[in-house]
Amino acid sequence: MLYLKNFTFPSGDNEAGVITEYLTKWHNSIYPFKILSANLLEKIDFAPITIFYGSNGSGKTTALNVIAEKLRIQRGTLFNSSTFFERYLELCSSSVSSFKLPENSRIITSDDVFDFCLNKRIVNGGIDDRREELIKEYLSVKAKDSGAFRYHEDKDLEELNKIVAVRNNTLSMYVKKNIGLNIKEKSNGETAIRYFMDNITENALYLLDEPENSLASQRQIELAQYLEEAVRFYNCQLIIASHSPFLLSMREALVYDFDNRPVTVRKWQELEGIRLYYDFFKQHDDKFSL
């Protein structure tokens, strides 16, 4: 599915008048001006899967944020924009297909995933505290239960219910029924990939900023497979900023090399970072021989 067909950024000439105006008034950073134009990036044509590749500072995340803000796509965590961001957006334009942009489209950043994992840890911490309380409660009620409890008034009802629950359940059953199953078992990587699977659903445009962060190689492979299926079977369009060879090599992905000037489309195996991986393993090929 192709919801967003292309996006146009201002050229250096388009930026010139605005830059002069702001420099005379502010005398400070004019981000995002001069970031993408420095790489001669003026227009991007999209595929169902489009990937922005580049080293740190190449502008790929800036491009992703500019697209998200221009299209007013929903996001979870805020990002550091600037005083000049809205003025820059006025110089940008986009072409959306006849399907229009779905309202549930969104950008997912590393901060979103980190916050989700952190919140899980906080919740799990609370669960662990409550579990300890329930274990002490169970053992205390069981120790005091002589079988001769008598109900006298309403204030005794809660204590009676605890006694009945302790008599009818093992310790583990008592804890589970009062608190639910523990969710602490998952690692950050498992929690992160679950976040993507829960939030990338169907019929929408998704912008993903380095989704491989916190994911081990096997999890990156799983994520790549899930993203391919989201596009193939669930009418999603993806725009991704990534260094991951597992994501860059997804079938039919259109890869833009932000390390090239001008930014250009390249095959994933031609990218400098991927070639470094290849050369490294070739140098150590003997260590992989049986």
PDB file of C-alpha atoms in Angstrom:
ATOM      1  CA  MET A   1       0.000   0.000   0.000  1.00  0.00           C
ATOM      2  CA  LEU A   2       1.215   3.490  -0.845  1.00  0.00           C
ATOM      3  CA  TYR A   3      -0.356   6.263   1.210  1.00  0.00           C
ATOM      4  CA  LEU A   4       2.489   8.775   0.877  1.00  0.00           C
ATOM      5  CA  LYS A   5       3.810   9.011  -2.690  1.00  0.00           C
ATOM      6  CA  ASN A   6       6.544  11.614  -2.323  1.00  0.00           C
ATOM      7  CA  PHE A   7       7.845  14.413  -0.118  1.00  0.00           C
ATOM      8  CA  THR A   8       9.703  17.558  -1.128  1.00  0.00           C
ATOM      9  CA  PHE A   9      12.185  19.410   1.076  1.00  0.00           C
ATOM     10  CA  PRO A  10      13.364  22.993   0.461  1.00  0.00           C
ATOM     11  CA  SER A  11      16.521  23.426  -1.573  1.00  0.00           C
ATOM     12  CA  GLY A  12      19.407  25.589  -0.474  1.00  0.00           C
ATOM     13  CA  ASP A  13      18.088  28.401  -2.672  1.00  0.00           C
ATOM     14  CA  ASN A  14      14.596  28.095  -1.131  1.00  0.00           C
ATOM     15  CA  GLU A  15      16.108  28.300   2.342  1.00  0.00           C
ATOM     16  CA  ALA A  16      18.362  31.273   1.616  1.00  0.00           C
ATOM     17  CA  GLY A  17      15.876  34.109   2.155  1.00  0.00           C
ATOM     18  CA  VAL A  18      14.479  32.620   5.338  1.00  0.00           C
ATOM     19  CA  ILE A  19      17.947  31.917   6.734  1.00  0.00           C
ATOM     20  CA  THR A  20      19.018  35.527   6.168  1.00  0.00           C
ATOM     21  CA  GLU A  21      15.859  36.774   7.891  1.00  0.00           C
ATOM     22  CA  TYR A  22      16.366  34.571  10.956  1.00  0.00           C
ATOM     23  CA  LEU A  23      20.099  35.122  11.285  1.00  0.00           C
ATOM     24  CA  THR A  24      19.592  38.886  11.543  1.00  0.00           C
ATOM     25  CA  LYS A  25      16.996  38.419  14.266  1.00  0.00           C
ATOM     26  CA  TRP A  26      18.211  35.473  16.305  1.00  0.00           C
ATOM     27  CA  HIS A  27      21.928  34.836  15.694  1.00  0.00           C
ATOM     28  CA  ASN A  28      21.718  31.194  16.747  1.00  0.00           C
ATOM     29  CA  SER A  29      20.947  27.694  15.449  1.00  0.00           C
ATOM     30  CA  ILE A  30      18.365  27.534  12.677  1.00  0.00           C
ATOM     31  CA  TYR A  31      17.688  23.794  12.781  1.00  0.00           C
ATOM     32  CA  PRO A  32      16.358  22.084  10.653  1.00  0.00           C
ATOM     33  CA  PHE A  33      17.515  24.522   7.981  1.00  0.00           C
ATOM     34  CA  LYS A  34      20.779  23.577   6.219  1.00  0.00           C
ATOM     35  CA  ILE A  35      20.660  19.956   7.435  1.00  0.00           C
ATOM     36  CA  LEU A  36      19.028  18.201   4.506  1.00  0.00           C
ATOM     37  CA  SER A  37      19.908  20.799   1.897  1.00  0.00           C
ATOM     38  CA  ALA A  38      23.588  20.238   2.781  1.00  0.00           C
ATOM     39  CA  ASN A  39      23.140  16.714   1.383  1.00  0.00           C
ATOM     40  CA  LEU A  40      21.316  18.121  -1.667  1.00  0.00           C
ATOM     41  CA  LEU A  41      18.185  16.251  -0.612  1.00  0.00           C
ATOM     42  CA  GLU A  42      15.159  17.813  -2.264  1.00  0.00           C
ATOM     43  CA  LYS A  43      12.668  15.036  -3.002  1.00  0.00           C
ATOM     44  CA  ILE A  44      11.984  11.486  -1.892  1.00  0.00           C
ATOM     45  CA  ASP A  45       9.754   9.082  -3.803  1.00  0.00           C
ATOM     46  CA  PHE A  46       8.381   6.346  -1.591  1.00  0.00           C
ATOM     47  CA  ALA A  47       7.783   2.617  -1.913  1.00  0.00           C
ATOM     48  CA  PRO A  48       5.695   0.428   0.437  1.00  0.00           C
ATOM     49  CA  ILE A  49       8.953   0.028   2.418  1.00  0.00           C
ATOM     50  CA  THR A  50      11.368   2.965   2.306  1.00  0.00           C
ATOM     51  CA  ILE A  51      14.509   3.051   4.428  1.00  0.00           C
ATOM     52  CA  PHE A  52      16.750   5.999   5.267  1.00  0.00           C
ATOM     53  CA  TYR A  53      20.302   4.796   5.874  1.00  0.00           C
ATOM     54  CA  GLY A  54      23.166   6.953   7.103  1.00  0.00           C
ATOM     55  CA  SER A  55      25.738   7.584   9.795  1.00  0.00           C
ATOM     56  CA  ASN A  56      25.069   9.685  12.892  1.00  0.00           C
ATOM     57  CA  GLY A  57      24.337  13.263  11.908  1.00  0.00           C
ATOM     58  CA  SER A  58      23.486  12.392   8.315  1.00  0.00           C
ATOM     59  CA  GLY A  59      19.979  13.829   8.646  1.00  0.00           C
ATOM     60  CA  LYS A  60      17.896  10.656   8.366  1.00  0.00           C
ATOM     61  CA  THR A  61      16.110  11.196  11.697  1.00  0.00           C
ATOM     62  CA  THR A  62      15.606  14.869  10.872  1.00  0.00           C
ATOM     63  CA  ALA A  63      13.944  13.863   7.589  1.00  0.00           C
ATOM     64  CA  LEU A  64      11.711  11.421   9.428  1.00  0.00           C
ATOM     65  CA  ASN A  65      10.630  14.057  11.959  1.00  0.00           C
ATOM     66  CA  VAL A  66      10.031  16.678   9.275  1.00  0.00           C
ATOM     67  CA  ILE A  67       7.754  14.276   7.382  1.00  0.00           C
ATOM     68  CA  ALA A  68       5.884  13.330  10.553  1.00  0.00           C
ATOM     69  CA  GLU A  69       5.329  16.963  11.584  1.00  0.00           C
ATOM     70  CA  LYS A  70       4.336  18.145   8.114  1.00  0.00           C
ATOM     71  CA  LEU A  71       1.727  15.377   7.861  1.00  0.00           C
ATOM     72  CA  ARG A  72       0.642  15.941  11.500  1.00  0.00           C
ATOM     73  CA  ILE A  73       1.157  12.280  12.260  1.00  0.00           C
ATOM     74  CA  GLN A  74       0.523  11.307  15.859  1.00  0.00           C
ATOM     75  CA  ARG A  75       3.520  10.573  18.078  1.00  0.00           C
ATOM     76  CA  GLY A  76       4.035   9.386  21.633  1.00  0.00           C
ATOM     77  CA  THR A  77       7.036  11.227  23.052  1.00  0.00           C
ATOM     78  CA  LEU A  78       7.935  14.783  22.100  1.00  0.00           C
ATOM     79  CA  PHE A  79      11.135  15.581  20.238  1.00  0.00           C
ATOM     80  CA  ASN A  80      13.523  18.512  20.253  1.00  0.00           C
ATOM     81  CA  SER A  81      12.424  20.683  17.361  1.00  0.00           C
ATOM     82  CA  SER A  82      13.318  24.386  17.284  1.00  0.00           C
ATOM     83  CA  THR A  83      11.885  27.866  16.970  1.00  0.00           C
ATOM     84  CA  PHE A  84      12.178  27.559  13.197  1.00  0.00           C
ATOM     85  CA  PHE A  85      10.599  24.161  12.658  1.00  0.00           C
ATOM     86  CA  GLU A  86       7.152  25.446  11.614  1.00  0.00           C
ATOM     87  CA  ARG A  87       8.690  27.936   9.178  1.00  0.00           C
ATOM     88  CA  TYR A  88      10.720  25.130   7.644  1.00  0.00           C
ATOM     89  CA  LEU A  89       7.618  22.971   7.285  1.00  0.00           C
ATOM     90  CA  GLU A  90       5.949  25.740   5.284  1.00  0.00           C
ATOM     91  CA  LEU A  91       8.597  25.198   2.599  1.00  0.00           C
ATOM     92  CA  CYS A  92       7.917  21.442   2.429  1.00  0.00           C
ATOM     93  CA  SER A  93       5.242  19.688   0.406  1.00  0.00           C
ATOM     94  CA  SER A  94       3.919  16.169  -0.005  1.00  0.00           C
ATOM     95  CA  SER A  95       1.819  14.084  -2.340  1.00  0.00           C
ATOM     96  CA  VAL A  96      -0.656  11.669  -0.784  1.00  0.00           C
ATOM     97  CA  SER A  97      -2.369   8.917  -2.758  1.00  0.00           C
ATOM     98  CA  SER A  98      -6.105   8.774  -3.422  1.00  0.00           C
ATOM     99  CA  PHE A  99      -6.399   6.499  -0.367  1.00  0.00           C
ATOM    100  CA  LYS A 100      -5.595   9.508   1.847  1.00  0.00           C
ATOM    101  CA  LEU A 101      -3.496   9.306   4.988  1.00  0.00           C
ATOM    102  CA  PRO A 102      -5.080   7.046   7.627  1.00  0.00           C
ATOM    103  CA  GLU A 103      -5.788   8.739  10.959  1.00  0.00           C
ATOM    104  CA  ASN A 104      -4.080   5.958  12.901  1.00  0.00           C
ATOM    105  CA  SER A 105      -0.750   6.600  11.156  1.00  0.00           C
ATOM    106  CA  ARG A 106       2.060   7.366  13.598  1.00  0.00           C
ATOM    107  CA  ILE A 107       5.761   7.778  14.165  1.00  0.00           C
ATOM    108  CA  ILE A 108       7.462   5.420  16.607  1.00  0.00           C
ATOM    109  CA  THR A 109      10.809   6.496  18.040  1.00  0.00           C
ATOM    110  CA  SER A 110      13.406   4.897  20.275  1.00  0.00           C
ATOM    111  CA  ASP A 111      12.107   7.062  23.133  1.00  0.00           C
ATOM    112  CA  ASP A 112       8.636   5.531  22.748  1.00  0.00           C
ATOM    113  CA  VAL A 113      10.040   2.026  23.050  1.00  0.00           C
ATOM    114  CA  PHE A 114      12.374   2.966  25.931  1.00  0.00           C
ATOM    115  CA  ASP A 115       9.533   4.604  27.870  1.00  0.00           C
ATOM    116  CA  PHE A 116       7.359   1.532  27.307  1.00  0.00           C
ATOM    117  CA  CYS A 117      10.074  -0.804  28.623  1.00  0.00           C
ATOM    118  CA  LEU A 118      10.713   1.503  31.585  1.00  0.00           C
ATOM    119  CA  ASN A 119       7.007   1.644  32.450  1.00  0.00           C
ATOM    120  CA  LYS A 120       6.869  -2.142  32.339  1.00  0.00           C
ATOM    121  CA  ARG A 121       9.709  -2.271  34.844  1.00  0.00           C
ATOM    122  CA  ILE A 122       7.920   0.195  37.111  1.00  0.00           C
ATOM    123  CA  VAL A 123       4.686  -1.793  36.898  1.00  0.00           C
ATOM    124  CA  ASN A 124       6.552  -5.019  37.538  1.00  0.00           C
ATOM    125  CA  GLY A 125       8.217  -3.454  40.559  1.00  0.00           C
ATOM    126  CA  GLY A 126       4.789  -2.715  41.967  1.00  0.00           C
ATOM    127  CA  ILE A 127       3.662  -6.260  41.188  1.00  0.00           C
ATOM    128  CA  ASP A 128       6.642  -7.698  43.033  1.00  0.00           C
ATOM    129  CA  ASP A 129       5.907  -5.542  46.082  1.00  0.00           C
ATOM    130  CA  ARG A 130       2.264  -6.632  46.087  1.00  0.00           C
ATOM    131  CA  ARG A 131       3.268 -10.291  45.676  1.00  0.00           C
ATOM    132  CA  GLU A 132       5.424 -10.132  48.785  1.00  0.00           C
ATOM    133  CA  GLU A 133       2.508  -8.636  50.716  1.00  0.00           C
ATOM    134  CA  LEU A 134       0.173 -11.422  49.555  1.00  0.00           C
ATOM    135  CA  ILE A 135       2.651 -14.149  50.501  1.00  0.00           C
ATOM    136  CA  LYS A 136       2.948 -12.703  54.026  1.00  0.00           C
ATOM    137  CA  GLU A 137      -0.826 -12.335  54.214  1.00  0.00           C
ATOM    138  CA  TYR A 138      -1.431 -15.944  53.133  1.00  0.00           C
ATOM    139  CA  LEU A 139       1.050 -17.356  55.622  1.00  0.00           C
ATOM    140  CA  SER A 140      -0.266 -15.169  58.443  1.00  0.00           C
ATOM    141  CA  VAL A 141      -3.911 -16.131  57.845  1.00  0.00           C
ATOM    142  CA  LYS A 142      -2.991 -19.791  57.543  1.00  0.00           C
ATOM    143  CA  ALA A 143      -1.016 -19.706  60.804  1.00  0.00           C
ATOM    144  CA  LYS A 144      -3.888 -18.074  62.710  1.00  0.00           C
ATOM    145  CA  ASP A 145      -6.635 -20.254  61.203  1.00  0.00           C
ATOM    146  CA  SER A 146      -7.716 -22.609  63.987  1.00  0.00           C
ATOM    147  CA  GLY A 147     -10.894 -23.646  62.226  1.00  0.00           C
ATOM    148  CA  ALA A 148     -13.005 -21.933  64.886  1.00  0.00           C
ATOM    149  CA  PHE A 149     -13.584 -18.524  63.265  1.00  0.00           C
ATOM    150  CA  ARG A 150     -17.029 -17.134  63.959  1.00  0.00           C
ATOM    151  CA  TYR A 151     -18.706 -14.386  61.942  1.00  0.00           C
ATOM    152  CA  HIS A 152     -20.249 -11.742  64.211  1.00  0.00           C
ATOM    153  CA  GLU A 153     -20.628  -8.513  62.234  1.00  0.00           C
ATOM    154  CA  ASP A 154     -19.936  -6.943  58.852  1.00  0.00           C
ATOM    155  CA  LYS A 155     -16.390  -5.919  59.754  1.00  0.00           C
ATOM    156  CA  ASP A 156     -15.512  -9.631  60.062  1.00  0.00           C
ATOM    157  CA  LEU A 157     -16.531 -10.333  56.457  1.00  0.00           C
ATOM    158  CA  GLU A 158     -13.191  -9.381  54.895  1.00  0.00           C
ATOM    159  CA  GLU A 159     -11.272 -11.589  57.340  1.00  0.00           C
ATOM    160  CA  LEU A 160     -13.664 -14.461  56.667  1.00  0.00           C
ATOM    161  CA  ASN A 161     -13.196 -14.121  52.925  1.00  0.00           C
ATOM    162  CA  LYS A 162      -9.405 -14.305  53.371  1.00  0.00           C
ATOM    163  CA  ILE A 163      -9.698 -17.437  55.499  1.00  0.00           C
ATOM    164  CA  VAL A 164     -11.929 -19.139  52.930  1.00  0.00           C
ATOM    165  CA  ALA A 165      -9.565 -18.150  50.120  1.00  0.00           C
ATOM    166  CA  VAL A 166      -6.530 -19.491  51.994  1.00  0.00           C
ATOM    167  CA  ARG A 167      -8.305 -22.771  52.779  1.00  0.00           C
ATOM    168  CA  ASN A 168      -9.331 -23.265  49.139  1.00  0.00           C
ATOM    169  CA  ASN A 169      -6.074 -22.296  47.408  1.00  0.00           C
ATOM    170  CA  THR A 170      -2.399 -23.087  47.451  1.00  0.00           C
ATOM    171  CA  LEU A 171      -0.013 -20.201  48.066  1.00  0.00           C
ATOM    172  CA  SER A 172       0.708 -19.722  44.343  1.00  0.00           C
ATOM    173  CA  MET A 173      -2.976 -19.876  43.427  1.00  0.00           C
ATOM    174  CA  TYR A 174      -3.814 -17.337  46.135  1.00  0.00           C
ATOM    175  CA  VAL A 175      -1.189 -14.902  44.837  1.00  0.00           C
ATOM    176  CA  LYS A 176      -2.168 -15.308  41.175  1.00  0.00           C
ATOM    177  CA  LYS A 177      -5.870 -14.811  41.832  1.00  0.00           C
ATOM    178  CA  ASN A 178      -5.199 -11.625  43.756  1.00  0.00           C
ATOM    179  CA  ILE A 179      -2.588 -10.087  41.495  1.00  0.00           C
ATOM    180  CA  GLY A 180      -2.602 -11.813  38.111  1.00  0.00           C
ATOM    181  CA  LEU A 181       0.331 -13.348  36.298  1.00  0.00           C
ATOM    182  CA  ASN A 182       3.718 -11.729  36.532  1.00  0.00           C
ATOM    183  CA  ILE A 183       4.886 -10.025  33.353  1.00  0.00           C
ATOM    184  CA  LYS A 184       8.462  -9.466  34.476  1.00  0.00           C
ATOM    185  CA  GLU A 185       9.703 -12.529  32.672  1.00  0.00           C
ATOM    186  CA  LYS A 186      10.363 -10.670  29.400  1.00  0.00           C
ATOM    187  CA  SER A 187      13.692  -9.001  28.661  1.00  0.00           C
ATOM    188  CA  ASN A 188      13.920  -5.479  27.238  1.00  0.00           C
ATOM    189  CA  GLY A 189      14.317  -6.962  23.761  1.00  0.00           C
ATOM    190  CA  GLU A 190      11.234  -9.135  24.118  1.00  0.00           C
ATOM    191  CA  THR A 191       9.271  -6.217  25.542  1.00  0.00           C
ATOM    192  CA  ALA A 192      10.438  -3.954  22.699  1.00  0.00           C
ATOM    193  CA  ILE A 193       9.435  -6.308  19.908  1.00  0.00           C
ATOM    194  CA  ARG A 194       6.075  -6.849  21.586  1.00  0.00           C
ATOM    195  CA  TYR A 195       5.640  -3.062  21.527  1.00  0.00           C
ATOM    196  CA  PHE A 196       6.102  -2.982  17.748  1.00  0.00           C
ATOM    197  CA  MET A 197       3.745  -5.893  17.199  1.00  0.00           C
ATOM    198  CA  ASP A 198       1.081  -4.283  19.364  1.00  0.00           C
ATOM    199  CA  ASN A 199       1.392  -0.825  17.801  1.00  0.00           C
ATOM    200  CA  ILE A 200       1.934  -1.630  14.130  1.00  0.00           C
ATOM    201  CA  THR A 201      -1.427  -3.046  13.181  1.00  0.00           C
ATOM    202  CA  GLU A 202      -3.020  -2.474   9.778  1.00  0.00           C
ATOM    203  CA  ASN A 203      -4.085   0.082   7.176  1.00  0.00           C
ATOM    204  CA  ALA A 204      -1.710   2.890   8.156  1.00  0.00           C
ATOM    205  CA  LEU A 205       1.550   4.707   7.465  1.00  0.00           C
ATOM    206  CA  TYR A 206       4.236   4.069  10.085  1.00  0.00           C
ATOM    207  CA  LEU A 207       7.474   6.010  10.501  1.00  0.00           C
ATOM    208  CA  LEU A 208      10.054   4.103  12.549  1.00  0.00           C
ATOM    209  CA  ASP A 209      13.208   5.714  13.898  1.00  0.00           C
ATOM    210  CA  GLU A 210      15.940   3.082  14.373  1.00  0.00           C
ATOM    211  CA  PRO A 211      13.593   0.342  15.606  1.00  0.00           C
ATOM    212  CA  GLU A 212      16.543  -2.060  15.946  1.00  0.00           C
ATOM    213  CA  ASN A 213      17.721  -0.248  19.107  1.00  0.00           C
ATOM    214  CA  SER A 214      17.706  -2.634  22.105  1.00  0.00           C
ATOM    215  CA  LEU A 215      17.043  -5.635  19.834  1.00  0.00           C
ATOM    216  CA  ALA A 216      19.549  -8.467  19.490  1.00  0.00           C
ATOM    217  CA  SER A 217      20.192  -9.905  16.038  1.00  0.00           C
ATOM    218  CA  GLN A 218      17.559 -12.637  16.268  1.00  0.00           C
ATOM    219  CA  ARG A 219      14.950 -10.123  17.421  1.00  0.00           C
ATOM    220  CA  GLN A 220      15.862  -7.822  14.519  1.00  0.00           C
ATOM    221  CA  ILE A 221      15.243 -10.696  12.125  1.00  0.00           C
ATOM    222  CA  GLU A 222      11.864 -11.323  13.760  1.00  0.00           C
ATOM    223  CA  LEU A 223      11.010  -7.630  13.492  1.00  0.00           C
ATOM    224  CA  ALA A 224      11.993  -7.540   9.812  1.00  0.00           C
ATOM    225  CA  GLN A 225       9.741 -10.519   9.098  1.00  0.00           C
ATOM    226  CA  TYR A 226       6.856  -8.906  10.974  1.00  0.00           C
ATOM    227  CA  LEU A 227       7.282  -5.618   9.097  1.00  0.00           C
ATOM    228  CA  GLU A 228       7.332  -7.403   5.740  1.00  0.00           C
ATOM    229  CA  GLU A 229       4.083  -9.147   6.653  1.00  0.00           C
ATOM    230  CA  ALA A 230       2.530  -5.857   7.822  1.00  0.00           C
ATOM    231  CA  VAL A 231       3.154  -4.411   4.365  1.00  0.00           C
ATOM    232  CA  ARG A 232       2.246  -7.503   2.378  1.00  0.00           C
ATOM    233  CA  PHE A 233      -0.890  -8.608   4.192  1.00  0.00           C
ATOM    234  CA  TYR A 234      -2.130  -5.662   6.279  1.00  0.00           C
ATOM    235  CA  ASN A 235      -1.922  -2.667   3.929  1.00  0.00           C
ATOM    236  CA  CYS A 236       0.802  -0.823   5.829  1.00  0.00           C
ATOM    237  CA  GLN A 237       3.382   1.562   4.428  1.00  0.00           C
ATOM    238  CA  LEU A 238       6.685   1.914   6.273  1.00  0.00           C
ATOM    239  CA  ILE A 239       9.316   4.654   6.305  1.00  0.00           C
ATOM    240  CA  ILE A 240      12.263   3.592   8.455  1.00  0.00           C
ATOM    241  CA  ALA A 241      15.525   5.173   9.577  1.00  0.00           C
ATOM    242  CA  SER A 242      17.917   2.301  10.254  1.00  0.00           C
ATOM    243  CA  HIS A 243      21.480   0.910  10.283  1.00  0.00           C
ATOM    244  CA  SER A 244      20.384  -2.706  10.683  1.00  0.00           C
ATOM    245  CA  PRO A 245      21.417  -5.059   7.855  1.00  0.00           C
ATOM    246  CA  PHE A 246      18.429  -7.250   8.729  1.00  0.00           C
ATOM    247  CA  LEU A 247      16.015  -4.371   8.091  1.00  0.00           C
ATOM    248  CA  LEU A 248      17.931  -2.908   5.153  1.00  0.00           C
ATOM    249  CA  SER A 249      17.773  -6.257   3.358  1.00  0.00           C
ATOM    250  CA  MET A 250      13.993  -6.556   3.580  1.00  0.00           C
ATOM    251  CA  ARG A 251      12.430  -7.622   0.291  1.00  0.00           C
ATOM    252  CA  GLU A 252      11.705  -4.789  -2.142  1.00  0.00           C
ATOM    253  CA  ALA A 253      12.799  -2.097   0.317  1.00  0.00           C
ATOM    254  CA  LEU A 254      13.778   1.190  -1.332  1.00  0.00           C
ATOM    255  CA  VAL A 255      16.955   2.389   0.418  1.00  0.00           C
ATOM    256  CA  TYR A 256      18.141   6.007   0.426  1.00  0.00           C
ATOM    257  CA  ASP A 257      21.793   6.528   1.326  1.00  0.00           C
ATOM    258  CA  PHE A 258      22.044   9.705   3.416  1.00  0.00           C
ATOM    259  CA  ASP A 259      25.831   9.378   3.527  1.00  0.00           C
ATOM    260  CA  ASN A 260      25.958  10.100  -0.196  1.00  0.00           C
ATOM    261  CA  ARG A 261      25.872  13.648  -1.553  1.00  0.00           C
ATOM    262  CA  PRO A 262      23.386  14.033  -3.081  1.00  0.00           C
ATOM    263  CA  VAL A 263      21.263  11.519  -1.183  1.00  0.00           C
ATOM    264  CA  THR A 264      20.622   8.685  -3.601  1.00  0.00           C
ATOM    265  CA  VAL A 265      18.927   5.293  -3.885  1.00  0.00           C
ATOM    266  CA  ARG A 266      21.275   2.338  -3.436  1.00  0.00           C
ATOM    267  CA  LYS A 267      21.123  -1.411  -3.103  1.00  0.00           C
ATOM    268  CA  TRP A 268      21.547  -2.391   0.534  1.00  0.00           C
ATOM    269  CA  GLN A 269      24.649  -4.494  -0.205  1.00  0.00           C
ATOM    270  CA  GLU A 270      26.367  -1.426  -1.693  1.00  0.00           C
ATOM    271  CA  LEU A 271      26.128   0.658   1.483  1.00  0.00           C
ATOM    272  CA  GLU A 272      29.429   1.499   3.168  1.00  0.00           C
ATOM    273  CA  GLY A 273      28.363   0.241   6.584  1.00  0.00           C
ATOM    274  CA  ILE A 274      27.212  -3.081   5.155  1.00  0.00           C
ATOM    275  CA  ARG A 275      30.451  -3.443   3.197  1.00  0.00           C
ATOM    276  CA  LEU A 276      32.355  -2.959   6.465  1.00  0.00           C
ATOM    277  CA  TYR A 277      30.444  -5.905   7.970  1.00  0.00           C
ATOM    278  CA  TYR A 278      31.152  -7.969   4.868  1.00  0.00           C
ATOM    279  CA  ASP A 279      34.868  -7.181   4.834  1.00  0.00           C
ATOM    280  CA  PHE A 280      35.161  -7.893   8.572  1.00  0.00           C
ATOM    281  CA  PHE A 281      33.643 -11.356   8.282  1.00  0.00           C
ATOM    282  CA  LYS A 282      35.676 -12.103   5.151  1.00  0.00           C
ATOM    283  CA  GLN A 283      38.858 -11.285   7.095  1.00  0.00           C
ATOM    284  CA  HIS A 284      37.794 -13.743   9.798  1.00  0.00           C
ATOM    285  CA  ASP A 285      36.385 -16.364   7.487  1.00  0.00           C
ATOM    286  CA  ASP A 286      38.796 -19.024   8.762  1.00  0.00           C
ATOM    287  CA  LYS A 287      37.292 -18.756  12.255  1.00  0.00           C
ATOM    288  CA  PHE A 288      33.929 -19.867  10.929  1.00  0.00           C
ATOM    289  CA  SER A 289      35.307 -22.930   9.142  1.00  0.00           C
ATOM    290  CA  LEU A 290      34.403 -26.289  10.589  1.00  0.00           C
TER     291      LEU A 290
END
